GROMACS .gro file of C-alpha atoms in nm:
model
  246
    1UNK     CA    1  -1.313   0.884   1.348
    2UNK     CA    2  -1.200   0.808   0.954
    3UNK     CA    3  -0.896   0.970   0.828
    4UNK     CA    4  -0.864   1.265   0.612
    5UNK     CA    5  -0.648   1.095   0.324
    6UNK     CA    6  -0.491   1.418   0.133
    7UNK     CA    7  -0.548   1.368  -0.292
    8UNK     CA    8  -0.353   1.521  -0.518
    9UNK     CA    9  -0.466   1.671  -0.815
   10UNK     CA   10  -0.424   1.705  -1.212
   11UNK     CA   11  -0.377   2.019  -1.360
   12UNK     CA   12  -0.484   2.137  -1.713
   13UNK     CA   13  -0.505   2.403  -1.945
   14UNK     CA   14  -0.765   2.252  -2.135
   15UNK     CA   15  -1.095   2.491  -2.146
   16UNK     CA   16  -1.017   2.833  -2.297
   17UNK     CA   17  -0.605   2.851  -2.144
   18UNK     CA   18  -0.769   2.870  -1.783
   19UNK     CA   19  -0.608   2.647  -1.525
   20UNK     CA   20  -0.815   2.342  -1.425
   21UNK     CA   21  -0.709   2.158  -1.085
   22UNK     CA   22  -0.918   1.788  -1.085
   23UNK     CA   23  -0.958   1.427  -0.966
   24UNK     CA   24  -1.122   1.187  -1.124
   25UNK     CA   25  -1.385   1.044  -0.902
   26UNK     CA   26  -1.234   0.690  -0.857
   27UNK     CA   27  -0.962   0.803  -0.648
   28UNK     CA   28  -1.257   0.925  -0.439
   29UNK     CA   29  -1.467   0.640  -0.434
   30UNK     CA   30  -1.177   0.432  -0.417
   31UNK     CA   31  -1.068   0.611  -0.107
   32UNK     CA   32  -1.430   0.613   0.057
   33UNK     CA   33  -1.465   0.254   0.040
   34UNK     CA   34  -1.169   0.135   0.213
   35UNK     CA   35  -1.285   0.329   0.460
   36UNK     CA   36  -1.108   0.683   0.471
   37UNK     CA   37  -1.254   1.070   0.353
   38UNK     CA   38  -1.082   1.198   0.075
   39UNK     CA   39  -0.953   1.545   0.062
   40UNK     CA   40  -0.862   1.697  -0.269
   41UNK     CA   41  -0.582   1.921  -0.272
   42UNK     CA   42  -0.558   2.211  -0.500
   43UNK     CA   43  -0.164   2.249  -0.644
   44UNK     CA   44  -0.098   2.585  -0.464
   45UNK     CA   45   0.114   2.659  -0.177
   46UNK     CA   46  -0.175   2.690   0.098
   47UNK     CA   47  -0.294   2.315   0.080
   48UNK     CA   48   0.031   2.271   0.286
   49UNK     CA   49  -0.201   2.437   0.563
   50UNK     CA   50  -0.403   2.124   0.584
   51UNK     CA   51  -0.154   1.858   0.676
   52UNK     CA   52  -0.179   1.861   1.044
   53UNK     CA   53  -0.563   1.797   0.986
   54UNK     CA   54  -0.467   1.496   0.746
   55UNK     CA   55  -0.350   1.141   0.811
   56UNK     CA   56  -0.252   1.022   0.466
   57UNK     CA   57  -0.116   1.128   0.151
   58UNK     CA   58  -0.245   0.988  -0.207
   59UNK     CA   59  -0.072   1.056  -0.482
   60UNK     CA   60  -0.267   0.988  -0.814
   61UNK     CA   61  -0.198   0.938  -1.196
   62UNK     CA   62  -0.159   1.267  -1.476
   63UNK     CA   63   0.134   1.395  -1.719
   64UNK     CA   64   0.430   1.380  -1.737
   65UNK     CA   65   0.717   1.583  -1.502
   66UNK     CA   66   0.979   1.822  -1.590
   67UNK     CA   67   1.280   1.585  -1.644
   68UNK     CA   68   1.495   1.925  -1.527
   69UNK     CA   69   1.328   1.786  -1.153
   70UNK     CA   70   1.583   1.515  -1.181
   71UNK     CA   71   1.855   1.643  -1.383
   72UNK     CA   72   1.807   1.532  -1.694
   73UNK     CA   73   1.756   1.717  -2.019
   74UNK     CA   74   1.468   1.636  -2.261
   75UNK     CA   75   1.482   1.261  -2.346
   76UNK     CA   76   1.102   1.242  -2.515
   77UNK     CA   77   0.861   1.415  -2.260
   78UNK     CA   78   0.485   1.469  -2.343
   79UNK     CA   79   0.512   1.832  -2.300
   80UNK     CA   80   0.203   1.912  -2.354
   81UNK     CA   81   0.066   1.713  -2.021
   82UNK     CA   82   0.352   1.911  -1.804
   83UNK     CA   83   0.181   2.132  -1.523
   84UNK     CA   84   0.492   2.274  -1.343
   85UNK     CA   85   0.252   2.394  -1.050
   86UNK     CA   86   0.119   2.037  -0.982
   87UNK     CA   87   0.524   1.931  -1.021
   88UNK     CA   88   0.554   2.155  -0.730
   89UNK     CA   89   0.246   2.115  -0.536
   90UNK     CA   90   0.338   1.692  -0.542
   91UNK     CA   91   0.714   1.737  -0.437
   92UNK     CA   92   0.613   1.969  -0.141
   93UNK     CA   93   0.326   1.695  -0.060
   94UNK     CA   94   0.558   1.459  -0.055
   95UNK     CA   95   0.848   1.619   0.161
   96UNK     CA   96   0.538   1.754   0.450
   97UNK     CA   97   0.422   1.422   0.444
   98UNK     CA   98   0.761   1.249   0.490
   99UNK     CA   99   0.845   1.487   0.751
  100UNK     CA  100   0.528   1.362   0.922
  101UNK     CA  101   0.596   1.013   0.896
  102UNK     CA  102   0.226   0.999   0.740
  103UNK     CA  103   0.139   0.681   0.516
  104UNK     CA  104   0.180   0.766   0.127
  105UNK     CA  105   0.059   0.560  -0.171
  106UNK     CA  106   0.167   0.658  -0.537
  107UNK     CA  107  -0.045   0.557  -0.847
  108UNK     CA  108   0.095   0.553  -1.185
  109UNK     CA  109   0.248   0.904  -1.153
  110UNK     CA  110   0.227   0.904  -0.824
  111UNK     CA  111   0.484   0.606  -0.788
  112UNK     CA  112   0.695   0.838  -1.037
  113UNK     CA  113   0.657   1.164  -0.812
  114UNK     CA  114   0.762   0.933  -0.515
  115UNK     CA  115   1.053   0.840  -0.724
  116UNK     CA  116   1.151   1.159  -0.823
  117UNK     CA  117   1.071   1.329  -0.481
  118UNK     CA  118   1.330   1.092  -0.306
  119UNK     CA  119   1.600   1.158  -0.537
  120UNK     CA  120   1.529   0.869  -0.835
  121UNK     CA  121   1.468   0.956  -1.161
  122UNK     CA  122   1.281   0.867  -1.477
  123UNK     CA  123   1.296   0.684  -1.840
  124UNK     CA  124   1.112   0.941  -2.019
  125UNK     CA  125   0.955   0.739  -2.295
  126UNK     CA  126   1.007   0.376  -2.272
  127UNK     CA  127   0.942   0.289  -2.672
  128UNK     CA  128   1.232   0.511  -2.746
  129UNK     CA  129   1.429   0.405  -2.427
  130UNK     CA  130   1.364   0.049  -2.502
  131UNK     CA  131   1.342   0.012  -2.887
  132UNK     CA  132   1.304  -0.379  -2.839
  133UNK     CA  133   1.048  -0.655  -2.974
  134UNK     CA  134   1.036  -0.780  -2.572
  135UNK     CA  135   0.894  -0.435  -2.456
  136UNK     CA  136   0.503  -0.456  -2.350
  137UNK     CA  137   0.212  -0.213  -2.451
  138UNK     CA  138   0.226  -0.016  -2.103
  139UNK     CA  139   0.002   0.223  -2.274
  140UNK     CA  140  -0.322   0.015  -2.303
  141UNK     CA  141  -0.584   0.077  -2.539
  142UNK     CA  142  -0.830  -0.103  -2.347
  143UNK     CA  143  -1.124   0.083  -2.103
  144UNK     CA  144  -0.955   0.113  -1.794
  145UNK     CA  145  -1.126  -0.134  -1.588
  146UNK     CA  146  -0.942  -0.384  -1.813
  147UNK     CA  147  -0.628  -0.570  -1.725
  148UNK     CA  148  -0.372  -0.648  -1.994
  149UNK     CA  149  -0.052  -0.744  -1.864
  150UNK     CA  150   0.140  -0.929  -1.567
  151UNK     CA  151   0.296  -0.828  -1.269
  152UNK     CA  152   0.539  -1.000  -1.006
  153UNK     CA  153   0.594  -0.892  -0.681
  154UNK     CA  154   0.887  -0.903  -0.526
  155UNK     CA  155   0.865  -1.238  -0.215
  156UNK     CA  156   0.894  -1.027   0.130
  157UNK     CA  157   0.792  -0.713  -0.003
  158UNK     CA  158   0.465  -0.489   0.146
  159UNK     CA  159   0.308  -0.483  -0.196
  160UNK     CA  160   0.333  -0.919  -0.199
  161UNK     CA  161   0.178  -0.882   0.181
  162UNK     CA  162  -0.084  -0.692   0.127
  163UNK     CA  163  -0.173  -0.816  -0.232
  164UNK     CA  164  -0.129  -1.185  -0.117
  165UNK     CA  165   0.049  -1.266  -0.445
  166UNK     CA  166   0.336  -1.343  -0.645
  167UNK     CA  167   0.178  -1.286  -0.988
  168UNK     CA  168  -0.127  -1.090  -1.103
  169UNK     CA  169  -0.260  -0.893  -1.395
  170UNK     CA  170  -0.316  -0.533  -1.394
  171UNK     CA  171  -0.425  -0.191  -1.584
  172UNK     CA  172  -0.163   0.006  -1.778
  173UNK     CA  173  -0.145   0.349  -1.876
  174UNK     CA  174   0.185   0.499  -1.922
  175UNK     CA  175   0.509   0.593  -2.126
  176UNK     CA  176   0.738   0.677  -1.845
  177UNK     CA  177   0.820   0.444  -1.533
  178UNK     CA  178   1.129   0.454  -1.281
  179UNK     CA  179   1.450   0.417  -1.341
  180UNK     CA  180   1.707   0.505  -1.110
  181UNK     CA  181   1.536   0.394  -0.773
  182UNK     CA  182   1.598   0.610  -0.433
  183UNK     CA  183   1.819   0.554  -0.162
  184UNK     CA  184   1.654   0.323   0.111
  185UNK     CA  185   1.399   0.211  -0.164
  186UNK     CA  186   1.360  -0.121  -0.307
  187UNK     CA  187   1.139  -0.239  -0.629
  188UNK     CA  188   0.867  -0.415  -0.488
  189UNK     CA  189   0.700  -0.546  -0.853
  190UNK     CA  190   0.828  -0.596  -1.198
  191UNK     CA  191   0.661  -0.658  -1.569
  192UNK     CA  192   0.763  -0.884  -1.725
  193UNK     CA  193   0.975  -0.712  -1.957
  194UNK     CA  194   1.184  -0.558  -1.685
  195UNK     CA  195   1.022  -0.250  -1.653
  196UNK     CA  196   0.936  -0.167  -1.270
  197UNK     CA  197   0.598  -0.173  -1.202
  198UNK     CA  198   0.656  -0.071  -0.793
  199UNK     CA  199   0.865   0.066  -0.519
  200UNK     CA  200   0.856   0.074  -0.156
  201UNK     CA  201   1.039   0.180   0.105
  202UNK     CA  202   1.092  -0.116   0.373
  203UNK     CA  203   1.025  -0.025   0.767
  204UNK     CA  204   0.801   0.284   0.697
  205UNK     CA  205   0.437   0.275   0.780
  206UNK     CA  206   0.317   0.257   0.376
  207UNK     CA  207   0.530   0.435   0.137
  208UNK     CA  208   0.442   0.217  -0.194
  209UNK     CA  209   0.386   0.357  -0.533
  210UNK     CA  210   0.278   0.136  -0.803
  211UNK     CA  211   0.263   0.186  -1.182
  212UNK     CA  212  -0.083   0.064  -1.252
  213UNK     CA  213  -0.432   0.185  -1.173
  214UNK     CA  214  -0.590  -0.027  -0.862
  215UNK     CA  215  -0.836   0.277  -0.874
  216UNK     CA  216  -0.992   0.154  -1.167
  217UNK     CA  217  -0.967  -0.208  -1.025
  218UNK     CA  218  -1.104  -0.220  -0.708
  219UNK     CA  219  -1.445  -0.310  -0.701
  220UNK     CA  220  -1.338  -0.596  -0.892
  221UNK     CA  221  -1.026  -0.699  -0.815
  222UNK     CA  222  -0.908  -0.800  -0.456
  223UNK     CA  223  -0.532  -0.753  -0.505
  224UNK     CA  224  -0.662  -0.371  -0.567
  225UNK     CA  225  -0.859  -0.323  -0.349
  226UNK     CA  226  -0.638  -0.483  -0.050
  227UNK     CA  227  -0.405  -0.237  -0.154
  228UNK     CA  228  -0.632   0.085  -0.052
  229UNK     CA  229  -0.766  -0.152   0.251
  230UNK     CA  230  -0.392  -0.115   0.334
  231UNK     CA  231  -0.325   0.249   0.265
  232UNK     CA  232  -0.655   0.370   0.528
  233UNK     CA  233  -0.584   0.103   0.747
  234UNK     CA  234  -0.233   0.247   0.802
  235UNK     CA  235  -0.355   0.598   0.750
  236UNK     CA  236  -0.587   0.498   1.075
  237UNK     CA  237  -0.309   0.397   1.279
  238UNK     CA  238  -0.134   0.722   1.195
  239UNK     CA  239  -0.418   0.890   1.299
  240UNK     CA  240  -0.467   0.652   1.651
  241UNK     CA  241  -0.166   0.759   1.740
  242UNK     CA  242  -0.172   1.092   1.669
  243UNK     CA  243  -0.421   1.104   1.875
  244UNK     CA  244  -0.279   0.955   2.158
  245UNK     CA  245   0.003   1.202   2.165
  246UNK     CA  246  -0.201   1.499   2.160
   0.00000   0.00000   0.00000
């Protein structure tokens, strides 16, 4: 049997003020190829329901947070791509999931959730944060299937083991990134500029988020696409032994 891998979702108010809950399809196909069945999940309350069912939690890419989530005031949010219903929905994703001990895998602000959800916390807007020639264009305006600037991964790390390398180039979409890592985490992957690019926490199952898009990478790109090889191969364990101790 494949596992269920749990997706979140983005939320908008884009088409006449009416909530929109949505995933864009290469999470899905992404997913589907490495080997799992993706299961959307809509930012209210009762997708919390569905865990048992699930074996893996995916946390994908959107706006920005509420910077009140980790006790900060306003330090140059995009408030317009703040959903404080999909803030909500993610955090309680993450704590079920943790509490489960299921495999989770952060993407772009998925990585930040993670960060946020295990008591990190943010730069808000790194031009304004980091007002410095060195700083990189981590908001590309390449198509997204482009790669435009290098990572390193940190020797020892899961992200070097399952990538297989020590430098590689990636996709970039974003103003925000971790700062203030969580307790029992470790970055995993920096630019090369400083700003952190992944975190993991060591002796768990999979609990990586990155900062790029592997998504958008995988069909042609290895080091992507080992990384969701990684994620439903440790969402299938999960799931084996679930199983087993039914």
């Amino acid at each position: 049997m494949k596992p269920l891998i749990g997706i979140s979702m983005s939320r908008d108010y884009q088409y006449q003020n009416t909530a929109r809950d949505f995933v864009r399809a290469t999470y899905l196909d992404a997913v589907r190829r490495a080997g799992g069945i993706p299961v959307p999940l809509a930012n209210v309350e009762e997708s919390l329901a569905i865990f048992p069912l699930l074996s893996g939690l995916l946390l994908t890419g959107g706006g920005d947070f509420d910077p009140g989530l980790f006790g900060e005031p306003d330090r140059g949010t995009d408030w317009s791509g703040v959903s404080r219903e999909r803030d909500q929905s993610e955090l309680a994703f993450i704590e079920e999931a943790n509490r489960r001990e299921m495999p989770i895998f952060g993407i772009c602000r998925g990585a930040q959730a993670l960060a946020i959800g295990f008591g990190g916390s943010l730069i808000q807007d790194l031009p304004s944060a980091r007002p410095d020639p060195g700083l990189l264009s981590h908001s590309q305006k390449a198509e997204r299937v482009e790669v435009t600037h290098q990572v390193s991964t940190v020797p020892g790390s899961r992200l070097h083991a399952l990538t297989k390398e020590t430098e590689f180039h990636v996709n970039s979409f974003h103003h925000q990134a971790v700062d203030r890592v969580p307790t029992d985490f470790v970055v995993a992957a920096t630019a090369p500029d400083g700003v952190i690019e992944a975190i993991e926490k060591p002796g768990h199952r999979f609990l990586l988020g990155v900062q790029w898009h592997p998504e958008d990478l995988e069909s042609q790109y290895d080091t992507a696409a080992r990384l969701f090889r990684g994620f439903v191969e440790a969402c299938q364990a999960y799931l084996a032994r679930r199983e087993t101790n039914v």
